[in-house]
Coordinates of C-alpha atoms in Angstrom, one line a residue:
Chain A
X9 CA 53.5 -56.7 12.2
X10 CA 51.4 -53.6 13.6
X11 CA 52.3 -50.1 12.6
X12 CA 50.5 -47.2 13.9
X13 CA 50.6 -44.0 11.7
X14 CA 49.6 -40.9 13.7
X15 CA 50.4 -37.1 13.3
X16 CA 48.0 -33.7 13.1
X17 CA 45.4 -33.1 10.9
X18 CA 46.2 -32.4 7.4
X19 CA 49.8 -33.8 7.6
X20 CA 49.4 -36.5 4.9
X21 CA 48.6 -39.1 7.4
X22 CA 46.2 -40.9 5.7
X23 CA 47.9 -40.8 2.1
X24 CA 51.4 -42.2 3.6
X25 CA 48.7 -45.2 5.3
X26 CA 47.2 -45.4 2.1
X27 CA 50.7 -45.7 0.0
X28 CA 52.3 -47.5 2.5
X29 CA 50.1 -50.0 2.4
X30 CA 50.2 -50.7 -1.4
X31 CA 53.5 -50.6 -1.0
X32 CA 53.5 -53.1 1.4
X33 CA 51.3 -55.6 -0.7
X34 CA 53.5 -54.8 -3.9
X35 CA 56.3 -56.5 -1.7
X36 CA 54.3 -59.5 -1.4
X37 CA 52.8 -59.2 1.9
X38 CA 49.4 -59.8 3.4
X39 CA 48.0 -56.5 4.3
X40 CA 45.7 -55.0 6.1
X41 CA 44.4 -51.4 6.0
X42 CA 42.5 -49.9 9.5
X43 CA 40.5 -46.8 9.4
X44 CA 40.5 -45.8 13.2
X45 CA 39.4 -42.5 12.2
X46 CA 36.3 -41.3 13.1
X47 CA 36.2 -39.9 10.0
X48 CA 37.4 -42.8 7.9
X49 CA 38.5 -42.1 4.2
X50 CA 42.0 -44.2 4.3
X51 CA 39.6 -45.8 1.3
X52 CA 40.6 -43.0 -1.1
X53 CA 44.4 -42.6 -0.3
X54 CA 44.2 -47.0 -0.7
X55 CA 42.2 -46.5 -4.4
X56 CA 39.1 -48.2 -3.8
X57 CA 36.8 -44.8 -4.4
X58 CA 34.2 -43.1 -3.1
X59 CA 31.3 -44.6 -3.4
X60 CA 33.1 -47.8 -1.3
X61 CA 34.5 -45.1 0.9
X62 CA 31.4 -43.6 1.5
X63 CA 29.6 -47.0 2.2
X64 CA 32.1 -48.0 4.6
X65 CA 31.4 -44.8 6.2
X66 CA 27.5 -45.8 6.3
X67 CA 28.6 -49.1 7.5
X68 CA 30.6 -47.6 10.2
X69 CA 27.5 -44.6 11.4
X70 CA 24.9 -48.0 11.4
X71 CA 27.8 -49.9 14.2
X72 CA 27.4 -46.2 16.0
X73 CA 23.9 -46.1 16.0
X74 CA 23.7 -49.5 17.5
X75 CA 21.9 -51.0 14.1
X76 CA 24.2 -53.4 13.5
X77 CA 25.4 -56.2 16.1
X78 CA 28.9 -55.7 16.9
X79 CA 30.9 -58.1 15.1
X80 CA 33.5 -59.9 17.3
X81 CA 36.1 -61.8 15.8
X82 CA 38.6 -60.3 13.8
X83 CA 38.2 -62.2 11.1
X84 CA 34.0 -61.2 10.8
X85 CA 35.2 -57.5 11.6
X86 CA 37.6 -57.8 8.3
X87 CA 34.2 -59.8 6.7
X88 CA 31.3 -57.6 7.4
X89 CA 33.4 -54.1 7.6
X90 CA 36.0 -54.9 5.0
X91 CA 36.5 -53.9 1.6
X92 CA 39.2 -55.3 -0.9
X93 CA 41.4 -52.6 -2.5
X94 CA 43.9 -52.8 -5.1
X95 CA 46.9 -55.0 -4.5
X96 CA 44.9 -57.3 -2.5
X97 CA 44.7 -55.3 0.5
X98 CA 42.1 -55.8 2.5
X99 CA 40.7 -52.2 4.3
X100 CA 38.4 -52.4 7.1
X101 CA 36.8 -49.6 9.6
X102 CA 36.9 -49.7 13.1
X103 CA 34.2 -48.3 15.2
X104 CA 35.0 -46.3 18.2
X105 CA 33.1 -43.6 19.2
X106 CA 33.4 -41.6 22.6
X107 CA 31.7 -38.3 23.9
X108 CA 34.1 -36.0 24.9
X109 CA 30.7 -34.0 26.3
X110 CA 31.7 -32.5 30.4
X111 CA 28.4 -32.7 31.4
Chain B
X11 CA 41.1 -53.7 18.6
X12 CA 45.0 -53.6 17.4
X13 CA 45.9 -55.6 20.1
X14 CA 43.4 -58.4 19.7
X15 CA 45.2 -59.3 16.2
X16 CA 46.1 -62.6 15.9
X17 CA 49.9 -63.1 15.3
X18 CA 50.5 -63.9 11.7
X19 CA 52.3 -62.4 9.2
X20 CA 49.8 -60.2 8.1
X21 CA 50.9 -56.2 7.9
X22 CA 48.5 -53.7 9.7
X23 CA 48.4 -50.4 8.5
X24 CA 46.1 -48.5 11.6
X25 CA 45.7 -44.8 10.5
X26 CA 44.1 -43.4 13.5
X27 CA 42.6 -40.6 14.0
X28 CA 44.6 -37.0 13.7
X29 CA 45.9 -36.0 17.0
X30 CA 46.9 -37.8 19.5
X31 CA 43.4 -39.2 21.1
X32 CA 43.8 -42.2 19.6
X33 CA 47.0 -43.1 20.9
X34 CA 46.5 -42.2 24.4
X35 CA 43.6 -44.5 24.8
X36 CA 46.0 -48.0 23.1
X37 CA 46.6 -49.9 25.4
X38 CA 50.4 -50.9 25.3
X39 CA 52.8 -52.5 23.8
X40 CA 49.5 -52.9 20.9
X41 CA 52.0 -52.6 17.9
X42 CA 55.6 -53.2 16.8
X43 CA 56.1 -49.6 15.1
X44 CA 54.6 -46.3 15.5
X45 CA 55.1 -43.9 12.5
X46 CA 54.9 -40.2 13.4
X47 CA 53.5 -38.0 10.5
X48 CA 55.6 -34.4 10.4
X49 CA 55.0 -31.6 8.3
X50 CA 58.0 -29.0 8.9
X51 CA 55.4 -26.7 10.2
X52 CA 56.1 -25.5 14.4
X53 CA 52.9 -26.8 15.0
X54 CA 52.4 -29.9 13.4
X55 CA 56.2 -31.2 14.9
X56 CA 54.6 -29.8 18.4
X57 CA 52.0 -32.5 17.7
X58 CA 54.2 -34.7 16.5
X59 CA 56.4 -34.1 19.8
X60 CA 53.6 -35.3 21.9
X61 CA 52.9 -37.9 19.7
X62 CA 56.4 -39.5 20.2
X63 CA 56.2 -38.5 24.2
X64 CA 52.9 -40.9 24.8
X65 CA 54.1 -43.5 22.1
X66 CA 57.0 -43.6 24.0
X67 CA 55.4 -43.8 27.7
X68 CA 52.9 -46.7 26.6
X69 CA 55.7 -48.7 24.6
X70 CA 54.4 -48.7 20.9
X71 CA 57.1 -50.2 19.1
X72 CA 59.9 -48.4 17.4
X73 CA 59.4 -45.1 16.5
X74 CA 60.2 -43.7 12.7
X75 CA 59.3 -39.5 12.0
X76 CA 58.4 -39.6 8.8
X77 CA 59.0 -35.7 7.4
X78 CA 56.3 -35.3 5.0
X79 CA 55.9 -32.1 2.1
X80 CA 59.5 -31.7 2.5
X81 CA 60.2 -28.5 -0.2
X82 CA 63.8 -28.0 0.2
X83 CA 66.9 -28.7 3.0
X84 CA 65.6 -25.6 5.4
X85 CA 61.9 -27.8 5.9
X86 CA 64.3 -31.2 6.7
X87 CA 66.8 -29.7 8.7
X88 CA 63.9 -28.6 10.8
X89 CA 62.4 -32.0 10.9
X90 CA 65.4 -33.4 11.8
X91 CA 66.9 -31.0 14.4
X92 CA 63.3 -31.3 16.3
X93 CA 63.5 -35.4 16.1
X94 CA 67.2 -35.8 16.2
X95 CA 67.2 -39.0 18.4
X96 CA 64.8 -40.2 16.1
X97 CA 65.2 -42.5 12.4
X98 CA 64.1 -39.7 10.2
X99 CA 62.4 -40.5 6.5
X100 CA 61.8 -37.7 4.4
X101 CA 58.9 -37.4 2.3
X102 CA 59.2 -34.3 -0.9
X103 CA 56.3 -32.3 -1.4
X104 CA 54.6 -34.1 -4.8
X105 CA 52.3 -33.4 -7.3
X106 CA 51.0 -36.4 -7.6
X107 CA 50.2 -36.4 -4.1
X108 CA 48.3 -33.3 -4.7
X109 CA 46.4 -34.4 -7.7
X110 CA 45.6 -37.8 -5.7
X111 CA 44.1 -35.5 -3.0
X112 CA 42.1 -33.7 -5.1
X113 CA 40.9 -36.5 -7.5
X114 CA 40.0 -38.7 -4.7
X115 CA 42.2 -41.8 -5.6
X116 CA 45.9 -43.2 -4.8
X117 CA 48.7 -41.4 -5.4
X118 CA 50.2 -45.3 -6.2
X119 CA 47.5 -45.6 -9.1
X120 CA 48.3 -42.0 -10.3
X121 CA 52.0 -42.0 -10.7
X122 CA 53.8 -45.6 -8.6
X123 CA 57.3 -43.9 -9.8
X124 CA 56.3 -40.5 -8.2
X125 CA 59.0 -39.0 -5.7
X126 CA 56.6 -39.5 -2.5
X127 CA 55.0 -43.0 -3.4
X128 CA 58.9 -44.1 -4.2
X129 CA 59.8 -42.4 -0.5
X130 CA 57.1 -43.9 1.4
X131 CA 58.0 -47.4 -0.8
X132 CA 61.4 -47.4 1.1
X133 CA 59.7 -47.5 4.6
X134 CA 58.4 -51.0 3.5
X135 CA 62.3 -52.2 3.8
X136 CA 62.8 -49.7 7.2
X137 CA 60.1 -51.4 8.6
X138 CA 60.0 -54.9 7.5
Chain C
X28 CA 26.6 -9.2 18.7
X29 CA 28.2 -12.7 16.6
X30 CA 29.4 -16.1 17.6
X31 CA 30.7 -17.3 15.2
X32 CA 32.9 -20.7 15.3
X33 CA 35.0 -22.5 12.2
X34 CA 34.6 -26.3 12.3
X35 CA 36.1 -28.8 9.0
X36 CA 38.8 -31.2 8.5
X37 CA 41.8 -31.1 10.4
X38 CA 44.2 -29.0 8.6
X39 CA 41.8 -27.1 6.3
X40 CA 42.9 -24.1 7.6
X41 CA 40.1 -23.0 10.4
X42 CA 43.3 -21.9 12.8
X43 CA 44.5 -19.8 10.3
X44 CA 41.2 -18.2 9.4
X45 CA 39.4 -18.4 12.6
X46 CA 42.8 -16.3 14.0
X47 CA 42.7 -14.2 11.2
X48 CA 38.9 -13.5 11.1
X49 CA 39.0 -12.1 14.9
X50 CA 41.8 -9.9 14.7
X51 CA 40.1 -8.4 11.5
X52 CA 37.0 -7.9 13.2
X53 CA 38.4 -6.5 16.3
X54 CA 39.9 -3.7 13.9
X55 CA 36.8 -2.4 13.4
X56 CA 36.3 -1.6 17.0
X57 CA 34.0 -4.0 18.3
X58 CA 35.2 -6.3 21.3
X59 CA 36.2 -9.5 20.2
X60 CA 36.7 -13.0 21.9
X61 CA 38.6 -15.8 20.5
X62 CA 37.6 -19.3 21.9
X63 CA 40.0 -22.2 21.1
X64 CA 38.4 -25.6 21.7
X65 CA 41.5 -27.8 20.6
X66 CA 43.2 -29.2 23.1
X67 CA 46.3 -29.1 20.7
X68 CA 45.4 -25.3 20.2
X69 CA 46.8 -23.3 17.0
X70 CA 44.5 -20.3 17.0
X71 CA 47.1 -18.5 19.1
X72 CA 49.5 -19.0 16.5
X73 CA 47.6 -17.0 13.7
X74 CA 46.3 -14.6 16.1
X75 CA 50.1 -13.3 16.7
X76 CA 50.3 -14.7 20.2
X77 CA 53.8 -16.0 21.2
X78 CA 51.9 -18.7 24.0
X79 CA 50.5 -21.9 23.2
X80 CA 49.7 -23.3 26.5
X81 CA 48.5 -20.7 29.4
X82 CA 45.8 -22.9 31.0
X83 CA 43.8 -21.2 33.9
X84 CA 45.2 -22.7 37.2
X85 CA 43.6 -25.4 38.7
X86 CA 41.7 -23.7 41.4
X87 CA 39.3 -21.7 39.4
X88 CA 36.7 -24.4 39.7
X89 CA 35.5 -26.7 42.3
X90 CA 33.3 -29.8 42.5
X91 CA 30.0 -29.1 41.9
X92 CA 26.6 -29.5 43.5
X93 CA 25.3 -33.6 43.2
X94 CA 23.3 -33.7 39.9
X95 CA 25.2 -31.3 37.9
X96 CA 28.9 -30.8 36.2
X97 CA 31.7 -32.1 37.9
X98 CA 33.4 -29.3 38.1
X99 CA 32.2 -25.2 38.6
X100 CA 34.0 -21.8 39.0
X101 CA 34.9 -21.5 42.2
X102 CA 32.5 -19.2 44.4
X103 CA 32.7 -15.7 43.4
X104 CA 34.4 -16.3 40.3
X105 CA 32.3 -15.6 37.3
X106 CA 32.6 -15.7 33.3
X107 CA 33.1 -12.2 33.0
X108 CA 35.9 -12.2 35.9
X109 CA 37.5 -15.4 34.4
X110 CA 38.0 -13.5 31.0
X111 CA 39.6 -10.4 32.8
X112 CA 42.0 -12.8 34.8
X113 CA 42.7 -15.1 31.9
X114 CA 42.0 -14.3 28.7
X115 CA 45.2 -13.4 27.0
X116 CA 45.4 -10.2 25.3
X117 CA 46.4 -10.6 22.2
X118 CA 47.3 -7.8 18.8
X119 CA 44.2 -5.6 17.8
X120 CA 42.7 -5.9 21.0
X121 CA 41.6 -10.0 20.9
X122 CA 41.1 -11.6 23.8
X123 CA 42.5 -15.4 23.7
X124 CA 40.8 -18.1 25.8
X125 CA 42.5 -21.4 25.7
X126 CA 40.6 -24.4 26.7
X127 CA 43.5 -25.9 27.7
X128 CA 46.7 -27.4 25.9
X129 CA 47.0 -31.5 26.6
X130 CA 50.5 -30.9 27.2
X131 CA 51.8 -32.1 30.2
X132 CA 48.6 -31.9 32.9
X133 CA 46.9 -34.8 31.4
X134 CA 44.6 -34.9 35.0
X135 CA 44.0 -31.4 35.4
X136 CA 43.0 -31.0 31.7
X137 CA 39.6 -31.5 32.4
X138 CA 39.0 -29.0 35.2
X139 CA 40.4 -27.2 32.4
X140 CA 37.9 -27.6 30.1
X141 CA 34.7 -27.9 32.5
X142 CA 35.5 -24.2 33.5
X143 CA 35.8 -23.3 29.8
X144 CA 32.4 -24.3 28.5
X145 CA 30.9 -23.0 31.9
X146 CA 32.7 -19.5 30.8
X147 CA 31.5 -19.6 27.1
X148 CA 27.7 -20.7 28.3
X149 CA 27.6 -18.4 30.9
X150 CA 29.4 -15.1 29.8
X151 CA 27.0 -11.9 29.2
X152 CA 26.1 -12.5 25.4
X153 CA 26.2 -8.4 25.0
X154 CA 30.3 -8.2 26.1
X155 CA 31.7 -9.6 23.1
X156 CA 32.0 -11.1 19.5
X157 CA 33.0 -14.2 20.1
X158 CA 35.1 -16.2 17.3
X159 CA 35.6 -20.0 17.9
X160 CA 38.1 -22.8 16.7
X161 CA 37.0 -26.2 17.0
X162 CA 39.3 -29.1 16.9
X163 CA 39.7 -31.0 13.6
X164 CA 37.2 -33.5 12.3
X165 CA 33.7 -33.5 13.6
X166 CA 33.8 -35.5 17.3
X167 CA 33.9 -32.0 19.0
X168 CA 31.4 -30.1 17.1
X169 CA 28.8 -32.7 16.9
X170 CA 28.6 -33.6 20.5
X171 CA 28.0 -30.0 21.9
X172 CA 31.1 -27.8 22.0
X173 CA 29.7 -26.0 19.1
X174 CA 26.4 -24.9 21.1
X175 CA 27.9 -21.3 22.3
X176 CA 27.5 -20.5 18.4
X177 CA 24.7 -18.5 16.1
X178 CA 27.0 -19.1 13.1
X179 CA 29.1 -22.5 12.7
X180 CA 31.2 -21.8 9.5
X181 CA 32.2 -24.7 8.0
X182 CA 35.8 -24.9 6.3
X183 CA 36.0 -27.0 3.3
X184 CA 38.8 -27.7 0.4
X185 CA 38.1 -28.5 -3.0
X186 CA 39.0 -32.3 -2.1
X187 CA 36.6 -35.4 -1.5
X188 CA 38.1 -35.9 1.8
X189 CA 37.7 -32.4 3.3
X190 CA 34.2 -32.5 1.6
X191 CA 33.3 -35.5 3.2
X192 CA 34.1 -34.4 6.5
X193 CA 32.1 -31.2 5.9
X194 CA 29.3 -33.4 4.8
X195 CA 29.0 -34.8 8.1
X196 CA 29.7 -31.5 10.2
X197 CA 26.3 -30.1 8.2
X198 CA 24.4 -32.8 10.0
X199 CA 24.6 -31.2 13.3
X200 CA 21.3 -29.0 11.9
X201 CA 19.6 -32.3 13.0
X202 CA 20.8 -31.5 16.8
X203 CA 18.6 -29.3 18.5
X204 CA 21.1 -26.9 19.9
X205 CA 22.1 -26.7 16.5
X206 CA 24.2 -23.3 15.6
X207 CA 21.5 -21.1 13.6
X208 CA 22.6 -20.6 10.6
X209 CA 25.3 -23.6 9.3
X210 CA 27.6 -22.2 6.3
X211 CA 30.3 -22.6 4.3
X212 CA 34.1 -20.9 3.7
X213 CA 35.9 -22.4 0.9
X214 CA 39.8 -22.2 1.4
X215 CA 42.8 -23.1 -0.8
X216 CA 40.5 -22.8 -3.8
X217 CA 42.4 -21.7 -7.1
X218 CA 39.6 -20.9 -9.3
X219 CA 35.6 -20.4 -9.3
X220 CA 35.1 -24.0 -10.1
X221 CA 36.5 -25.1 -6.9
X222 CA 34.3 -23.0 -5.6
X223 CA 31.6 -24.5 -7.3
X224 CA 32.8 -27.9 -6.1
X225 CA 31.9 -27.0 -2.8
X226 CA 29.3 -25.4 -2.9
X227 CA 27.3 -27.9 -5.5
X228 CA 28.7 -30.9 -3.0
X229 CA 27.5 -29.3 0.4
X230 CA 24.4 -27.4 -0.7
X231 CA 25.0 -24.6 2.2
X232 CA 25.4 -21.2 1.1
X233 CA 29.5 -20.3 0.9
X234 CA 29.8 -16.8 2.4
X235 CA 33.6 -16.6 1.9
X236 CA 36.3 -18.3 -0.7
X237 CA 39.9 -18.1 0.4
X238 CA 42.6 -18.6 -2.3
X239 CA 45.5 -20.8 -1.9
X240 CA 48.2 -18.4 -0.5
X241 CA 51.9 -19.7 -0.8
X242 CA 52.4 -16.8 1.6
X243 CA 50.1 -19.0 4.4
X244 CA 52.5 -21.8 3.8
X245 CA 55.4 -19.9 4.8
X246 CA 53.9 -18.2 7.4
X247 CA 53.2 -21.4 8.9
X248 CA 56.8 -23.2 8.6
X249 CA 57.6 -19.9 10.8
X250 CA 54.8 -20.0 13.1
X251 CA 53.8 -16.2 12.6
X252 CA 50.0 -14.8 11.8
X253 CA 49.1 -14.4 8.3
X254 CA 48.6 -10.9 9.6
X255 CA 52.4 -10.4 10.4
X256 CA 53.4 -12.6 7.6
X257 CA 53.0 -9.9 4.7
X258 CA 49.8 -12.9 3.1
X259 CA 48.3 -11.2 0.6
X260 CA 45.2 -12.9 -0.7
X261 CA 44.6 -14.7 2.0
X262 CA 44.5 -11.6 4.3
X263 CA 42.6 -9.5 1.1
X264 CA 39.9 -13.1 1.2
X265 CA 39.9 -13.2 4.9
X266 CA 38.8 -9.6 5.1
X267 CA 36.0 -10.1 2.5
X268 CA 34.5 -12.7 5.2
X269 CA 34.6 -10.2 7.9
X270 CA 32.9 -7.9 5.6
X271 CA 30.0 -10.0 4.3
X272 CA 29.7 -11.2 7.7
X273 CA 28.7 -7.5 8.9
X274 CA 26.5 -6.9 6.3
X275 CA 24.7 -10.4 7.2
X276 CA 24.4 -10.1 10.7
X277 CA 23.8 -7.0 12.7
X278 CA 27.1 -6.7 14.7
X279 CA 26.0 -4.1 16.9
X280 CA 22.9 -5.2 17.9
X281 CA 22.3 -6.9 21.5
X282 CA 20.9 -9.7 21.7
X283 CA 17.3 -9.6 24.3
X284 CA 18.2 -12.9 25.9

């Protein structure tokens, strides 16, 4: 199962993703945490920190830059840009990056 | 990326980014339930009005409002007046939330019994 | 003359600053122009002006010459006419560009915004103040909508997620059309040691500390302006930024360029 959780800045998004996630894995499920944000910090409102947050981050910037190859699968994107949080959730961060630039 | 997931019965949680950028570029029908963050603020249900408008158009899934820092009945009835087709959750305005925001960490490892993480809990049922 | 625009995590509070910093400034009698970037706007909102989505009609710009922007103002339609035709006035004399709300014209959005940067690059830098709301998050500001600014003031909470955001919004001093002078407003701090927070966390001087205002909150859940909402500190706070901003930056100076 796939649940998007969108909404304005600042309305709690990412701690309700966070919660609901834990919540989720408290229940017994296999879960999986994605950061779409460009800037990612689902990593705090899911417990792991951050210090893990902010290398995730770094991790994430490196994909933008082009340093690292682009993983493909989704089970090396959950390897090489995942992090295990409490309740054996498993948070990864996607990279997407576009340029809104007109010119 | 969502909708490259293999089907099993693992739960995605995809927090995307605020606004509705994210969601416009999905291609559809990529999940099986959108959740729609509200604060009962004008402008953030005006966002979340257009969220529900393109969730809609592109066929995310079944749509839940969640009404988040809820303070008292005035801040749900305008949640729910402004969503009223829509399966409403209400979320109170918590502490521990606060704290969890400030501190950095999880409002689960803070407080689990807190009146937000038990609210939120009880989409896990909604949902599943 | 400033240009001054508020960037930080969505929902720190630039709208309600931002909106709240021009209309203070414009009381002292200089012109002032308030540029909203967001495509989901909210400056409008805390500047007291009842219209959230008046985007300029399609046919102020036209395709451009091969080579450059896509779209231009049309032929005899400058910056400074554009403003007079549609820039809404707003309370205290503001002026209110909208780049364009993504209501509804999804495809004419664009036109939209291709005539709003030409507007902001192009306007005479002696005709106005000029006080800008980005959008949330850093996207926006870090690939160039920030570049009409001398000042980018930075919006941070005392919490790691709003700091982190800042963090990366300080890095656009690497750009080269980098803002000047890159600072800081602390908002919803309660005490000096949130202050502190941010300031020891972003190492950018903080020109401004906003307390948390209960009376913003309501405000808010009734969509008026601070101004009209009887806020208090904020107002007292926000005021205090307009006024260490004029002592910073000579106001009334033209610029030679």
């Amino acid at each position: 199962m796939r649940v998007a959780v969108v909404g304005k800045g600042g309305s709690g998004k990412t701690s309700v993703s966070g919660v609901l996630a834990r919540s989720f894995a408290r229940a017994g499920h296999n879960v999986v945490g994605l950061d779409c944000d460009t800037n990612p910090n689902l990593g705090l409102s899911l417990g792991v920190g951050d210090l893990e947050t902010e290398r995730l981050l770094s991790l994430r910037d490196q994909i933008d830059e082009g340093e690292q190859s682009h993983a493909h699968t989704w089970d090396d994107i959950l390897q090489t840009y995942g992090t295990d949080a409490p309740d054996g959730v498993r948070l990864t961060v996607v990279n997407r990056i576009d340029n809104p630039e007109p010119d | 990326m969502l909708s490259s997931v293999p089907h099993t019965d693992t739960v995605i949680v995809a927090d995307l980014e605020a606004g509705i950028g994210t969601l416009t570029r999905l291609p559809e029908q990529a999940v099986e339930h959108t959740l729609v963050i509200v604060e009962p603020t004008p402008r953030s249900i005006d966002v979340g009005k257009r969220a529900v408008q393109v969730a809609t158009e592109r066929a995310q899934g079944n749509i839940t409002v969640v009404a988040n820092k809820v303070a008292d009945d005035e801040d749900n009835e305008r949640v729910r007046s402004a969503f009223a087709e829509f399966k409403v959750v209400t979320v109170p305005t918590d502490p521990v939330v606060i704290k969890a925001d400030r501190q950095g960490v999880s409002p689960v490892d803070i407080d689990a019994e807190a009146p937000a993480v038990a609210a939120i809990g009880k989409l896990v049922n909604l949902l599943g | 003359m400033i240009r001054i625009a508020f960037a930080g995590k969505g929902g720190s509070g630039k709208s309600s600053i931002s909106g709240t910093f021009a209309r203070l400034l414009a009381r002292t009698d200089r012109p002032v122009l308030a540029v909203d970037s967001d495509p989901l706007p909210g400056m409008a909102y805390s500047l007291g002006i009842p219209v959230d989505d008046r985007p300029a009609p399609d046919d102020v710009v036209v395709e451009g010459p091969e080579g450059g922007p896509r779209w231009v103002l049309r032929p005899g339609l400058d910056a400074g006419g554009f403003i007079d035709q549609y820039a809404e006035a707003g309370p205290d004399g503001v002026r209110y560009l909208q780049f364009g709300n993504s209501w509804g014209h999804w495809s004419t959005l664009q036109r939209g915004q291709h005539a709003w940067s030409q507007v902001v690059k192009e306007m005479d830098p002696n005709a106005w103040n000029v006080v800008g709301d980005l959008p949330g998050g850093t996207r926006q500001a870090m690939f160039g909508w920030a570049k009409y600014a001398d000042v980018l003031a930075i919006v941070a909470e005392p919490t790691p997620k709003s700091i982190q955001v800042a963090k990366r919004l300080r890095n656009i001093t690497k750009a080269d059309w980098s803002p000047d002078h890159v600072v800081v407003v602390a908002n919803r701090v309660s005490g000096p040691e949130d202050v502190r927070r941010i300031s020891d966390a972003l190492e950018r001087p903080v020109i401004g500390a906003v307390p948390d205002d209960p009376a913003v909150t309501a405000a808010d859940k009734q969509a008026v302006a601070p101004l009209n909402g009887g806020a208090g500190p904020f107002v007292d706070a926000v005021a205090e930024l307009v006024t260490q901003v004029e002592s910073t930056y000579d106001l009334d100076i033209r610029s030679s360029d």
